[in-house]
Amino acid sequence: MTYPELYLMIDGQRVAGGGRRTHSVVNPATGETLAALPLADAADLDSALAAAQRGFLRWRDSTPQERAAVLQGAARLMVERQEQLARIATLEQGKTLAEARIEVMMNVGLFNFYAGETFRLYGRALVRPAGQRSTVTKEPVGPVAAFAPWNFPLGNPGRKLGAPIAAGCSVILKAAEETPASALGILQCLLDAGLPGDVAQAVFGVPDEVSRHLLSSPIIRKMSFTGSTSVGKHLAKLAAEDCKRTTMELGGHGPVLIFNDADLNRALDTVVAGKYRNAGQVCVSPTRFIVESGVYERFLTGFVERAEKIVVGDGLVDGSIMGPMANARRLDAMDRLIGDAVEKGARLETGGARIGNAGYFYAPTVLSATPLTAAIMNEEPFGPVALINSFADEAAMIAEANRLPYGLAAYAWTSDTARQRRVARAIEAGMVGINTAMIGGSDSPFGGVKWSGHGAEDGPEGIDACLVTKAIHEG
């Protein structure tokens, strides 16, 4: 398919190149340049801010029916455009078409859920003596600056756009420069469904320039960010200068506890598929496999056998199970982290090398007996590598699960009902999967604790994050 023209979307107008700075968008399966993306300058960002302010004054007074109609209309258009959107995402990010199609439908479910929630932004009336009245209301927080990463090029922009629009806010989306056409495709569905052009903008640029410019403006009243912990801490400091509300979905290092009484075949079939989904470039990816000693060897053998059957190839080609990594930086990170682990004593069970000399392909990798001093045991690898270590008992396994400052997603496999409840309570994470890898849904909050951030997207909590509470007292 032909890759689309790229542009900024400001005040409902497409802003193309015309001599401005550009960023080359690359197909990670081939390393070839797809297109040049125009980058915003200060004047563009000021135009986007002015439009967002006008859009907020308009959209905050929209009715639930108007907001729901836009969200439901966009959902219908995403269904109609599913194949086009999925192919664009695969072209510029690398994931398989099957994964990209699922990502489109995740947005469809989320937008339809938010459409229903627009009618449920309830306040409450307080009990007061006769003649007095006190009410609590929820109001849109104001224009939102939303920063979305490249690993879910359709789903992340959908999350960033859907919640503010449902709440009655305007939004300026700064999606990843690596995957711009996917984000623009989602925004276009909203605009084609009737969203006023000044309610949602899309800008691209030098990330630090864009974030500093937007977050220094008093127009922006909330920031939503998905990305690394290091960048999140930097942006949180910028937002704090103006006391802006923040939702931060940051890095993780997903622990997976495998107990002696687990259904091993079911666990293996689930976690291996989950580990290598999107080449491991998933914030909730199962990564640290904390295995009770009684089943360690069987689990390790079964994991390696399944990993070696993963078919790695161009995401547009039928039969590919895992596509390339999204950019050359991730290849370098894999070499560094895996090399350091082996040097420190880890056993390389399979993988550990780049594949071919075109594109950014990396073999599904398994490391065992990796010492805690290895960087990969403490730093989110964000790639197709599983770390499998043996532990003596439940207490040691929980201690390892909670050892790091991250707390996004965690998983546990056991048939013991009492243990399931103990582990679910003891693990420090925003989301816990017990005998499942399904930890998200349009009606369920998605977010972490500790260095994995604060606040939540999706579910009623996702819209609530874009609302402020007001108490009104009448005498």
CSV table of C-alpha atoms in Angstrom, one decimal:
chain,number,residue,atom,x,y,z
A,1,MET,CA,0.0,0.0,0.0
A,2,THR,CA,1.0,3.6,-0.5
A,3,TYR,CA,2.2,5.4,2.7
A,4,PRO,CA,0.1,8.6,3.2
A,5,GLU,CA,1.2,12.2,3.1
A,6,LEU,CA,2.2,13.5,6.5
A,7,TYR,CA,1.3,16.8,8.1
A,8,LEU,CA,0.5,18.7,11.3
A,9,MET,CA,-3.2,19.1,12.2
A,10,ILE,CA,-3.9,22.5,13.7
A,11,ASP,CA,-7.3,24.1,14.0
A,12,GLY,CA,-8.8,21.5,11.6
A,13,GLN,CA,-6.2,22.4,8.9
A,14,ARG,CA,-3.5,20.2,7.5
A,15,VAL,CA,-0.1,21.9,7.8
A,16,ALA,CA,2.4,20.3,5.3
A,17,GLY,CA,6.1,20.8,4.8
A,18,GLY,CA,7.1,23.9,2.9
A,19,GLY,CA,10.7,24.4,3.9
A,20,ARG,CA,10.3,23.5,7.6
A,21,ARG,CA,12.4,21.0,9.5
A,22,THR,CA,11.5,17.4,8.9
A,23,HIS,CA,11.9,13.9,10.4
A,24,SER,CA,12.4,10.8,8.3
A,25,VAL,CA,9.9,8.1,9.0
A,26,VAL,CA,11.4,4.7,8.5
A,27,ASN,CA,10.0,1.2,7.8
A,28,PRO,CA,11.6,-0.9,10.5
A,29,ALA,CA,11.3,-4.1,8.4
A,30,THR,CA,13.4,-2.7,5.6
A,31,GLY,CA,15.2,0.3,7.0
A,32,GLU,CA,13.9,2.4,4.1
A,33,THR,CA,12.5,5.9,4.4
A,34,LEU,CA,8.7,6.1,4.1
A,35,ALA,CA,8.2,9.9,4.1
A,36,ALA,CA,9.4,13.1,5.6
A,37,LEU,CA,7.4,14.4,8.6
A,38,PRO,CA,7.1,18.2,9.0
A,39,LEU,CA,8.0,19.3,12.5
A,40,ALA,CA,6.3,22.1,14.3
A,41,ASP,CA,8.0,25.4,15.2
A,42,ALA,CA,7.1,27.8,18.0
A,43,ALA,CA,4.5,29.6,15.8
A,44,ASP,CA,2.8,26.3,15.0
A,45,LEU,CA,2.6,25.4,18.7
A,46,ASP,CA,1.2,28.8,19.5
A,47,SER,CA,-1.5,28.3,16.9
A,48,ALA,CA,-2.3,24.9,18.3
A,49,LEU,CA,-2.5,26.4,21.8
A,50,ALA,CA,-4.8,29.2,20.7
A,51,ALA,CA,-7.0,26.7,18.9
A,52,ALA,CA,-7.1,24.4,21.9
A,53,GLN,CA,-8.3,27.3,24.1
A,54,ARG,CA,-11.1,28.2,21.6
A,55,GLY,CA,-12.0,24.5,21.3
A,56,PHE,CA,-12.2,24.1,25.0
A,57,LEU,CA,-14.6,27.0,25.5
A,58,ARG,CA,-16.8,25.4,22.8
A,59,TRP,CA,-16.5,21.7,23.8
A,60,ARG,CA,-16.9,22.1,27.6
A,61,ASP,CA,-20.5,23.2,26.9
A,62,SER,CA,-21.2,20.3,24.5
A,63,THR,CA,-24.0,17.8,25.5
A,64,PRO,CA,-23.4,14.2,26.3
A,65,GLN,CA,-25.3,13.4,23.2
A,66,GLU,CA,-22.8,15.4,21.1
A,67,ARG,CA,-19.7,13.9,22.6
A,68,ALA,CA,-21.2,10.4,22.4
A,69,ALA,CA,-22.1,10.9,18.7
A,70,VAL,CA,-18.5,11.9,17.9
A,71,LEU,CA,-17.0,9.0,19.8
A,72,GLN,CA,-19.4,6.4,18.4
A,73,GLY,CA,-19.0,7.8,14.9
A,74,ALA,CA,-15.3,7.6,15.1
A,75,ALA,CA,-15.6,4.0,16.3
A,76,ARG,CA,-17.7,3.1,13.3
A,77,LEU,CA,-15.1,4.7,11.0
A,78,MET,CA,-12.3,2.8,12.6
A,79,VAL,CA,-14.1,-0.4,11.9
A,80,GLU,CA,-14.6,0.6,8.3
A,81,ARG,CA,-10.9,1.7,8.0
A,82,GLN,CA,-9.5,-1.2,10.1
A,83,GLU,CA,-7.3,-2.7,7.3
A,84,GLN,CA,-6.0,0.7,6.2
A,85,LEU,CA,-5.1,1.8,9.7
A,86,ALA,CA,-3.5,-1.6,10.6
A,87,ARG,CA,-1.3,-1.6,7.5
A,88,ILE,CA,-0.1,1.9,8.2
A,89,ALA,CA,0.8,0.9,11.7
A,90,THR,CA,2.7,-2.1,10.5
A,91,LEU,CA,4.5,-0.1,7.9
A,92,GLU,CA,5.8,2.5,10.3
A,93,GLN,CA,6.1,0.5,13.6
A,94,GLY,CA,6.8,-3.1,12.5
A,95,LYS,CA,4.2,-5.1,14.5
A,96,THR,CA,2.3,-7.8,12.6
A,97,LEU,CA,-0.9,-7.0,10.9
A,98,ALA,CA,-2.8,-9.3,13.2
A,99,GLU,CA,-1.6,-7.3,16.2
A,100,ALA,CA,-2.3,-4.0,14.5
A,101,ARG,CA,-5.9,-5.1,13.7
A,102,ILE,CA,-6.5,-5.9,17.3
A,103,GLU,CA,-5.1,-2.5,18.3
A,104,VAL,CA,-7.7,-0.8,16.0
A,105,MET,CA,-10.5,-2.8,17.7
A,106,MET,CA,-9.2,-1.9,21.2
A,107,ASN,CA,-9.8,1.7,20.2
A,108,VAL,CA,-13.2,0.9,19.0
A,109,GLY,CA,-14.2,-0.7,22.3
A,110,LEU,CA,-12.7,2.2,24.3
A,111,PHE,CA,-14.5,4.9,22.2
A,112,ASN,CA,-17.8,3.1,22.5
A,113,PHE,CA,-17.3,2.7,26.3
A,114,TYR,CA,-16.4,6.4,26.7
A,115,ALA,CA,-19.5,7.4,24.6
A,116,GLY,CA,-21.6,5.7,27.3
A,117,GLU,CA,-19.7,7.3,30.1
A,118,THR,CA,-20.4,10.8,28.9
A,119,PHE,CA,-23.9,10.3,30.4
A,120,ARG,CA,-22.5,9.2,33.7
A,121,LEU,CA,-20.3,12.1,34.8
A,122,TYR,CA,-22.3,12.3,38.0
A,123,GLY,CA,-22.0,14.7,40.9
A,124,ARG,CA,-24.0,14.5,44.1
A,125,ALA,CA,-26.3,16.5,46.4
A,126,LEU,CA,-25.3,16.7,50.0
A,127,VAL,CA,-27.7,16.5,52.9
A,128,ARG,CA,-28.3,20.0,54.2
A,129,PRO,CA,-31.0,21.7,56.4
A,130,ALA,CA,-34.1,23.1,54.7
A,131,GLY,CA,-33.3,26.2,52.7
A,132,GLN,CA,-29.7,25.3,52.1
A,133,ARG,CA,-28.2,23.4,49.1
A,134,SER,CA,-24.8,21.9,48.6
A,135,THR,CA,-23.8,20.1,45.4
A,136,VAL,CA,-20.6,18.5,44.1
A,137,THR,CA,-20.1,18.6,40.4
A,138,LYS,CA,-17.5,17.4,37.9
A,139,GLU,CA,-16.2,19.8,35.2
A,140,PRO,CA,-13.7,19.4,32.4
A,141,VAL,CA,-10.2,20.3,33.6
A,142,GLY,CA,-9.3,22.3,30.5
A,143,PRO,CA,-7.0,21.9,27.5
A,144,VAL,CA,-4.9,18.8,27.7
A,145,ALA,CA,-1.3,18.2,26.4
A,146,ALA,CA,-1.0,14.5,25.6
A,147,PHE,CA,2.2,12.7,24.7
A,148,ALA,CA,2.0,9.2,23.1
A,149,PRO,CA,4.8,6.8,22.3
A,150,TRP,CA,5.5,4.6,19.3
A,151,ASN,CA,4.9,1.1,20.6
A,152,PHE,CA,1.1,1.2,20.2
A,153,PRO,CA,0.9,3.7,17.4
A,154,LEU,CA,-2.9,3.4,17.2
A,155,GLY,CA,-3.9,2.5,20.7
A,156,ASN,CA,-1.9,5.2,22.5
A,157,PRO,CA,-3.3,8.1,20.5
A,158,GLY,CA,-6.7,6.6,20.9
A,159,ARG,CA,-6.3,6.7,24.7
A,160,LYS,CA,-4.9,10.2,24.7
A,161,LEU,CA,-7.7,11.6,22.5
A,162,GLY,CA,-10.7,9.6,23.7
A,163,ALA,CA,-10.7,10.5,27.4
A,164,PRO,CA,-10.4,14.4,27.1
A,165,ILE,CA,-13.0,14.5,24.3
A,166,ALA,CA,-15.4,12.4,26.4
A,167,ALA,CA,-14.8,14.7,29.4
A,168,GLY,CA,-15.4,17.9,27.5
A,169,CYS,CA,-11.8,19.0,27.2
A,170,SER,CA,-9.7,20.0,24.1
A,171,VAL,CA,-6.5,18.2,23.5
A,172,ILE,CA,-3.1,18.8,21.7
A,173,LEU,CA,-1.7,15.4,20.8
A,174,LYS,CA,2.1,15.0,20.4
A,175,ALA,CA,2.4,11.5,19.2
A,176,ALA,CA,5.7,9.8,18.3
A,177,GLU,CA,7.6,11.1,15.3
A,178,GLU,CA,8.4,7.4,14.3
A,179,THR,CA,4.7,6.6,13.9
A,180,PRO,CA,2.8,9.8,12.8
A,181,ALA,CA,0.4,8.4,10.2
A,182,SER,CA,-1.2,6.0,12.7
A,183,ALA,CA,-2.0,8.9,15.1
A,184,LEU,CA,-3.2,11.1,12.3
A,185,GLY,CA,-5.5,8.3,11.1
A,186,ILE,CA,-7.2,8.0,14.5
A,187,LEU,CA,-7.6,11.8,14.8
A,188,GLN,CA,-9.1,11.9,11.3
A,189,CYS,CA,-11.7,9.4,12.3
A,190,LEU,CA,-12.8,11.8,15.1
A,191,LEU,CA,-12.8,14.8,12.8
A,192,ASP,CA,-14.8,12.9,10.1
A,193,ALA,CA,-17.3,11.9,12.8
A,194,GLY,CA,-18.0,15.6,13.5
A,195,LEU,CA,-15.4,16.7,16.1
A,196,PRO,CA,-14.8,20.4,15.7
A,197,GLY,CA,-11.4,21.1,14.3
A,198,ASP,CA,-10.2,23.3,17.2
A,199,VAL,CA,-11.0,20.6,19.8
A,200,ALA,CA,-8.1,18.3,18.9
A,201,GLN,CA,-4.8,19.1,17.3
A,202,ALA,CA,-1.8,16.9,16.3
A,203,VAL,CA,1.7,18.3,16.4
A,204,PHE,CA,5.1,16.7,15.9
A,205,GLY,CA,8.5,18.1,16.5
A,206,VAL,CA,11.7,17.9,18.6
A,207,PRO,CA,10.2,16.3,21.7
A,208,ASP,CA,11.9,18.5,24.3
A,209,GLU,CA,11.1,21.7,22.4
A,210,VAL,CA,7.4,20.7,22.0
A,211,SER,CA,7.0,19.6,25.6
A,212,ARG,CA,8.7,22.7,27.1
A,213,HIS,CA,6.6,25.0,24.9
A,214,LEU,CA,3.3,23.3,25.6
A,215,LEU,CA,3.8,22.8,29.3
A,216,SER,CA,5.0,26.4,29.9
A,217,SER,CA,1.7,27.7,28.6
A,218,PRO,CA,-1.0,28.6,31.1
A,219,ILE,CA,-3.6,27.4,28.5
A,220,ILE,CA,-2.6,23.7,29.2
A,221,ARG,CA,-4.2,22.5,32.4
A,222,LYS,CA,-3.4,18.8,32.3
A,223,MET,CA,-0.7,16.6,30.9
A,224,SER,CA,-1.1,13.0,30.0
A,225,PHE,CA,2.1,11.0,29.2
A,226,THR,CA,3.0,7.5,28.3
A,227,GLY,CA,6.6,6.6,28.1
A,228,SER,CA,9.8,5.9,30.0
A,229,THR,CA,10.2,6.7,33.7
A,230,SER,CA,13.2,9.0,33.0
A,231,VAL,CA,11.3,11.2,30.5
A,232,GLY,CA,8.2,11.1,32.7
A,233,LYS,CA,10.1,12.5,35.7
A,234,HIS,CA,11.4,15.3,33.5
A,235,LEU,CA,7.9,16.2,32.2
A,236,ALA,CA,6.4,16.0,35.7
A,237,LYS,CA,8.8,18.6,36.9
A,238,LEU,CA,7.8,20.9,34.0
A,239,ALA,CA,4.2,20.4,34.7
A,240,ALA,CA,4.7,21.1,38.4
A,241,GLU,CA,5.9,24.6,37.6
A,242,ASP,CA,2.3,25.5,36.8
A,243,CYS,CA,0.6,23.0,39.0
A,244,LYS,CA,-0.9,21.1,36.1
A,245,ARG,CA,-2.8,17.9,36.6
A,246,THR,CA,-0.9,14.8,35.4
A,247,THR,CA,-1.5,11.3,34.4
A,248,MET,CA,1.7,9.3,34.0
A,249,GLU,CA,1.9,5.8,32.6
A,250,LEU,CA,5.6,5.0,32.8
A,251,GLY,CA,8.0,2.1,32.5
A,252,GLY,CA,7.6,-1.4,34.0
A,253,HIS,CA,9.6,-4.6,34.5
A,254,GLY,CA,6.8,-7.1,34.6
A,255,PRO,CA,7.4,-10.0,37.2
A,256,VAL,CA,5.7,-13.3,36.4
A,257,LEU,CA,5.5,-15.7,39.4
A,258,ILE,CA,5.3,-19.4,38.4
A,259,PHE,CA,4.5,-21.6,41.3
A,260,ASN,CA,5.0,-25.4,41.6
A,261,ASP,CA,1.2,-26.0,41.3
A,262,ALA,CA,0.7,-24.0,38.2
A,263,ASP,CA,-0.8,-25.4,35.0
A,264,LEU,CA,2.6,-25.3,33.2
A,265,ASN,CA,1.4,-25.9,29.6
A,266,ARG,CA,-1.3,-23.3,29.9
A,267,ALA,CA,1.0,-20.8,31.5
A,268,LEU,CA,3.7,-21.4,28.9
A,269,ASP,CA,1.4,-21.1,26.0
A,270,THR,CA,0.1,-17.8,27.4
A,271,VAL,CA,3.3,-16.1,28.7
A,272,VAL,CA,5.5,-17.0,25.7
A,273,ALA,CA,3.0,-15.4,23.3
A,274,GLY,CA,2.7,-12.4,25.6
A,275,LYS,CA,6.5,-12.0,26.0
A,276,TYR,CA,7.1,-11.8,22.2
A,277,ARG,CA,4.0,-9.7,21.3
A,278,ASN,CA,5.2,-6.6,19.6
A,279,ALA,CA,8.7,-7.8,19.9
A,280,GLY,CA,8.5,-7.3,23.6
A,281,GLN,CA,8.0,-3.6,23.2
A,282,VAL,CA,5.1,-3.4,25.6
A,283,CYS,CA,5.1,-1.6,28.9
A,284,VAL,CA,3.2,-4.5,30.6
A,285,SER,CA,5.3,-7.2,28.9
A,286,PRO,CA,6.0,-10.3,31.1
A,287,THR,CA,9.8,-10.1,31.6
A,288,ARG,CA,11.1,-11.4,34.9
A,289,PHE,CA,10.0,-15.0,35.3
A,290,ILE,CA,10.2,-15.8,38.9
A,291,VAL,CA,9.9,-19.6,39.0
A,292,GLU,CA,9.5,-21.9,42.0
A,293,SER,CA,12.4,-24.4,42.1
A,294,GLY,CA,10.2,-27.5,41.8
A,295,VAL,CA,9.1,-26.6,38.2
A,296,TYR,CA,12.0,-24.5,37.2
A,297,GLU,CA,13.7,-26.9,34.8
A,298,ARG,CA,10.5,-27.9,33.1
A,299,PHE,CA,9.3,-24.3,32.7
A,300,LEU,CA,12.7,-23.2,31.3
A,301,THR,CA,12.8,-26.1,28.8
A,302,GLY,CA,9.2,-25.5,27.7
A,303,PHE,CA,9.8,-21.8,27.3
A,304,VAL,CA,12.9,-22.2,25.2
A,305,GLU,CA,11.2,-24.7,22.9
A,306,ARG,CA,8.3,-22.3,22.3
A,307,ALA,CA,10.6,-19.3,21.8
A,308,GLU,CA,12.5,-21.1,19.1
A,309,LYS,CA,9.4,-21.7,17.2
A,310,ILE,CA,8.5,-18.0,16.9
A,311,VAL,CA,8.6,-17.0,13.2
A,312,VAL,CA,10.3,-13.6,12.9
A,313,GLY,CA,9.6,-11.6,9.8
A,314,ASP,CA,8.0,-8.5,8.1
A,315,GLY,CA,4.7,-7.8,9.8
A,316,LEU,CA,3.0,-7.5,6.5
A,317,VAL,CA,3.9,-11.0,5.5
A,318,ASP,CA,1.5,-13.9,6.3
A,319,GLY,CA,3.0,-16.3,8.9
A,320,SER,CA,5.1,-13.7,10.7
A,321,ILE,CA,4.5,-14.1,14.5
A,322,MET,CA,6.9,-11.4,15.6
A,323,GLY,CA,8.0,-8.4,13.5
A,324,PRO,CA,11.1,-6.2,13.8
A,325,MET,CA,11.9,-3.9,16.6
A,326,ALA,CA,10.7,-0.3,16.0
A,327,ASN,CA,14.1,1.4,15.5
A,328,ALA,CA,17.8,0.8,15.5
A,329,ARG,CA,18.1,2.2,19.1
A,330,ARG,CA,16.3,-0.9,20.4
A,331,LEU,CA,18.8,-3.2,18.6
A,332,ASP,CA,21.7,-1.5,20.3
A,333,ALA,CA,19.9,-1.7,23.7
A,334,MET,CA,19.4,-5.4,23.3
A,335,ASP,CA,23.0,-6.0,22.4
A,336,ARG,CA,24.1,-3.9,25.4
A,337,LEU,CA,21.8,-5.5,28.0
A,338,ILE,CA,22.1,-9.1,26.9
A,339,GLY,CA,25.9,-8.8,26.5
A,340,ASP,CA,26.2,-7.3,30.0
A,341,ALA,CA,24.0,-10.1,31.5
A,342,VAL,CA,26.1,-12.9,29.8
A,343,GLU,CA,29.3,-11.2,31.0
A,344,LYS,CA,28.0,-11.2,34.5
A,345,GLY,CA,27.2,-14.9,34.4
A,346,ALA,CA,23.7,-15.3,32.8
A,347,ARG,CA,23.2,-18.3,30.6
A,348,LEU,CA,22.0,-17.5,27.0
A,349,GLU,CA,19.5,-20.3,26.3
A,350,THR,CA,18.5,-19.1,22.8
A,351,GLY,CA,18.6,-15.9,20.7
A,352,GLY,CA,20.7,-13.0,21.7
A,353,ALA,CA,21.5,-11.8,18.1
A,354,ARG,CA,20.3,-9.7,15.3
A,355,ILE,CA,18.6,-11.4,12.4
A,356,GLY,CA,19.7,-10.5,8.8
A,357,ASN,CA,21.2,-7.3,7.5
A,358,ALA,CA,18.1,-5.3,6.6
A,359,GLY,CA,15.6,-3.9,9.0
A,360,TYR,CA,15.6,-4.1,12.8
A,361,PHE,CA,15.0,-7.8,13.5
A,362,TYR,CA,16.2,-9.5,16.7
A,363,ALA,CA,15.9,-13.1,17.7
A,364,PRO,CA,13.5,-14.1,20.5
A,365,THR,CA,15.9,-14.4,23.5
A,366,VAL,CA,15.9,-16.3,26.8
A,367,LEU,CA,18.3,-15.8,29.6
A,368,SER,CA,18.5,-18.0,32.7
A,369,ALA,CA,20.3,-17.7,36.0
A,370,THR,CA,20.8,-14.0,35.5
A,371,PRO,CA,22.3,-12.3,38.5
A,372,LEU,CA,20.5,-9.4,40.1
A,373,THR,CA,23.6,-7.2,39.4
A,374,ALA,CA,23.0,-7.4,35.7
A,375,ALA,CA,21.6,-4.2,34.2
A,376,ILE,CA,18.8,-6.1,32.5
A,377,MET,CA,17.5,-7.3,35.9
A,378,ASN,CA,17.0,-3.6,36.9
A,379,GLU,CA,16.4,-1.7,33.7
A,380,GLU,CA,13.3,-2.3,31.5
A,381,PRO,CA,14.6,-4.1,28.4
A,382,PHE,CA,11.6,-3.3,26.2
A,383,GLY,CA,12.5,-6.0,23.8
A,384,PRO,CA,12.1,-9.7,23.0
A,385,VAL,CA,14.0,-11.1,25.9
A,386,ALA,CA,12.8,-13.3,28.8
A,387,LEU,CA,14.7,-13.5,32.1
A,388,ILE,CA,14.0,-16.9,33.9
A,389,ASN,CA,15.4,-17.4,37.4
A,390,SER,CA,14.7,-20.0,40.1
A,391,PHE,CA,13.5,-19.1,43.6
A,392,ALA,CA,12.9,-21.3,46.7
A,393,ASP,CA,9.5,-20.3,47.9
A,394,GLU,CA,6.6,-17.9,47.9
A,395,ALA,CA,8.2,-15.4,50.2
A,396,ALA,CA,11.3,-15.2,48.1
A,397,MET,CA,9.3,-14.9,44.9
A,398,ILE,CA,7.2,-12.0,46.2
A,399,ALA,CA,10.3,-10.2,47.5
A,400,GLU,CA,11.8,-10.4,44.0
A,401,ALA,CA,8.6,-9.3,42.4
A,402,ASN,CA,8.6,-6.2,44.6
A,403,ARG,CA,12.3,-5.6,44.6
A,404,LEU,CA,12.4,-2.9,41.8
A,405,PRO,CA,10.9,0.6,42.0
A,406,TYR,CA,8.5,-0.3,39.1
A,407,GLY,CA,5.0,-1.3,39.7
A,408,LEU,CA,3.0,-1.4,36.4
A,409,ALA,CA,1.8,-5.0,35.6
A,410,ALA,CA,2.5,-8.3,37.4
A,411,TYR,CA,1.4,-11.9,36.8
A,412,ALA,CA,1.1,-15.0,38.8
A,413,TRP,CA,0.3,-18.6,38.0
A,414,THR,CA,-1.0,-21.0,40.7
A,415,SER,CA,-3.9,-23.3,41.2
A,416,ASP,CA,-4.1,-22.5,45.0
A,417,THR,CA,-7.0,-20.2,45.6
A,418,ALA,CA,-5.7,-18.9,48.9
A,419,ARG,CA,-2.3,-18.2,47.4
A,420,GLN,CA,-3.9,-16.4,44.5
A,421,ARG,CA,-5.5,-13.9,46.9
A,422,ARG,CA,-2.3,-13.6,49.0
A,423,VAL,CA,-0.2,-12.9,46.0
A,424,ALA,CA,-2.7,-10.4,44.4
A,425,ARG,CA,-2.6,-8.5,47.7
A,426,ALA,CA,1.1,-8.6,48.3
A,427,ILE,CA,2.4,-7.6,44.8
A,428,GLU,CA,3.0,-3.9,44.4
A,429,ALA,CA,1.6,-3.2,40.9
A,430,GLY,CA,-1.3,-1.2,39.4
A,431,MET,CA,-2.5,-4.3,37.5
A,432,VAL,CA,-2.2,-8.0,38.4
A,433,GLY,CA,-3.1,-11.0,36.3
A,434,ILE,CA,-3.8,-14.3,38.0
A,435,ASN,CA,-3.6,-17.2,35.6
A,436,THR,CA,-4.1,-14.8,32.7
A,437,ALA,CA,-2.3,-12.3,30.7
A,438,MET,CA,-5.4,-10.2,30.1
A,439,ILE,CA,-5.0,-7.2,32.4
A,440,GLY,CA,-6.7,-4.5,30.5
A,441,GLY,CA,-10.1,-3.6,29.1
A,442,SER,CA,-12.1,-0.5,28.0
A,443,ASP,CA,-13.9,-0.5,31.4
A,444,SER,CA,-10.8,-1.2,33.5
A,445,PRO,CA,-8.3,1.3,34.8
A,446,PHE,CA,-4.8,1.0,33.2
A,447,GLY,CA,-1.9,2.4,35.2
A,448,GLY,CA,0.9,1.8,37.7
A,449,VAL,CA,2.4,2.7,41.1
A,450,LYS,CA,5.8,3.7,42.3
A,451,TRP,CA,8.1,4.6,39.3
A,452,SER,CA,5.5,3.3,36.9
A,453,GLY,CA,3.5,6.4,37.4
A,454,HIS,CA,0.2,7.6,38.8
A,455,GLY,CA,-3.3,8.0,37.6
A,456,ALA,CA,-5.1,5.7,35.2
A,457,GLU,CA,-6.3,5.6,31.6
A,458,ASP,CA,-9.4,3.6,30.4
A,459,GLY,CA,-12.4,2.9,32.5
A,460,PRO,CA,-14.3,5.6,34.4
A,461,GLU,CA,-11.0,6.5,35.9
A,462,GLY,CA,-9.7,7.6,32.5
A,463,ILE,CA,-12.4,10.2,32.1
A,464,ASP,CA,-12.3,11.2,35.8
A,465,ALA,CA,-8.6,12.1,35.3
A,466,CYS,CA,-9.8,14.8,32.9
A,467,LEU,CA,-12.3,16.3,35.3
A,468,VAL,CA,-12.0,18.6,38.3
A,469,THR,CA,-14.3,18.5,41.3
A,470,LYS,CA,-16.2,21.6,42.4
A,471,ALA,CA,-18.3,22.0,45.6
A,472,ILE,CA,-21.1,24.6,45.4
A,473,HIS,CA,-22.8,25.8,48.6
A,474,GLU,CA,-26.0,27.9,48.5
A,475,GLY,CA,-27.4,29.5,51.6
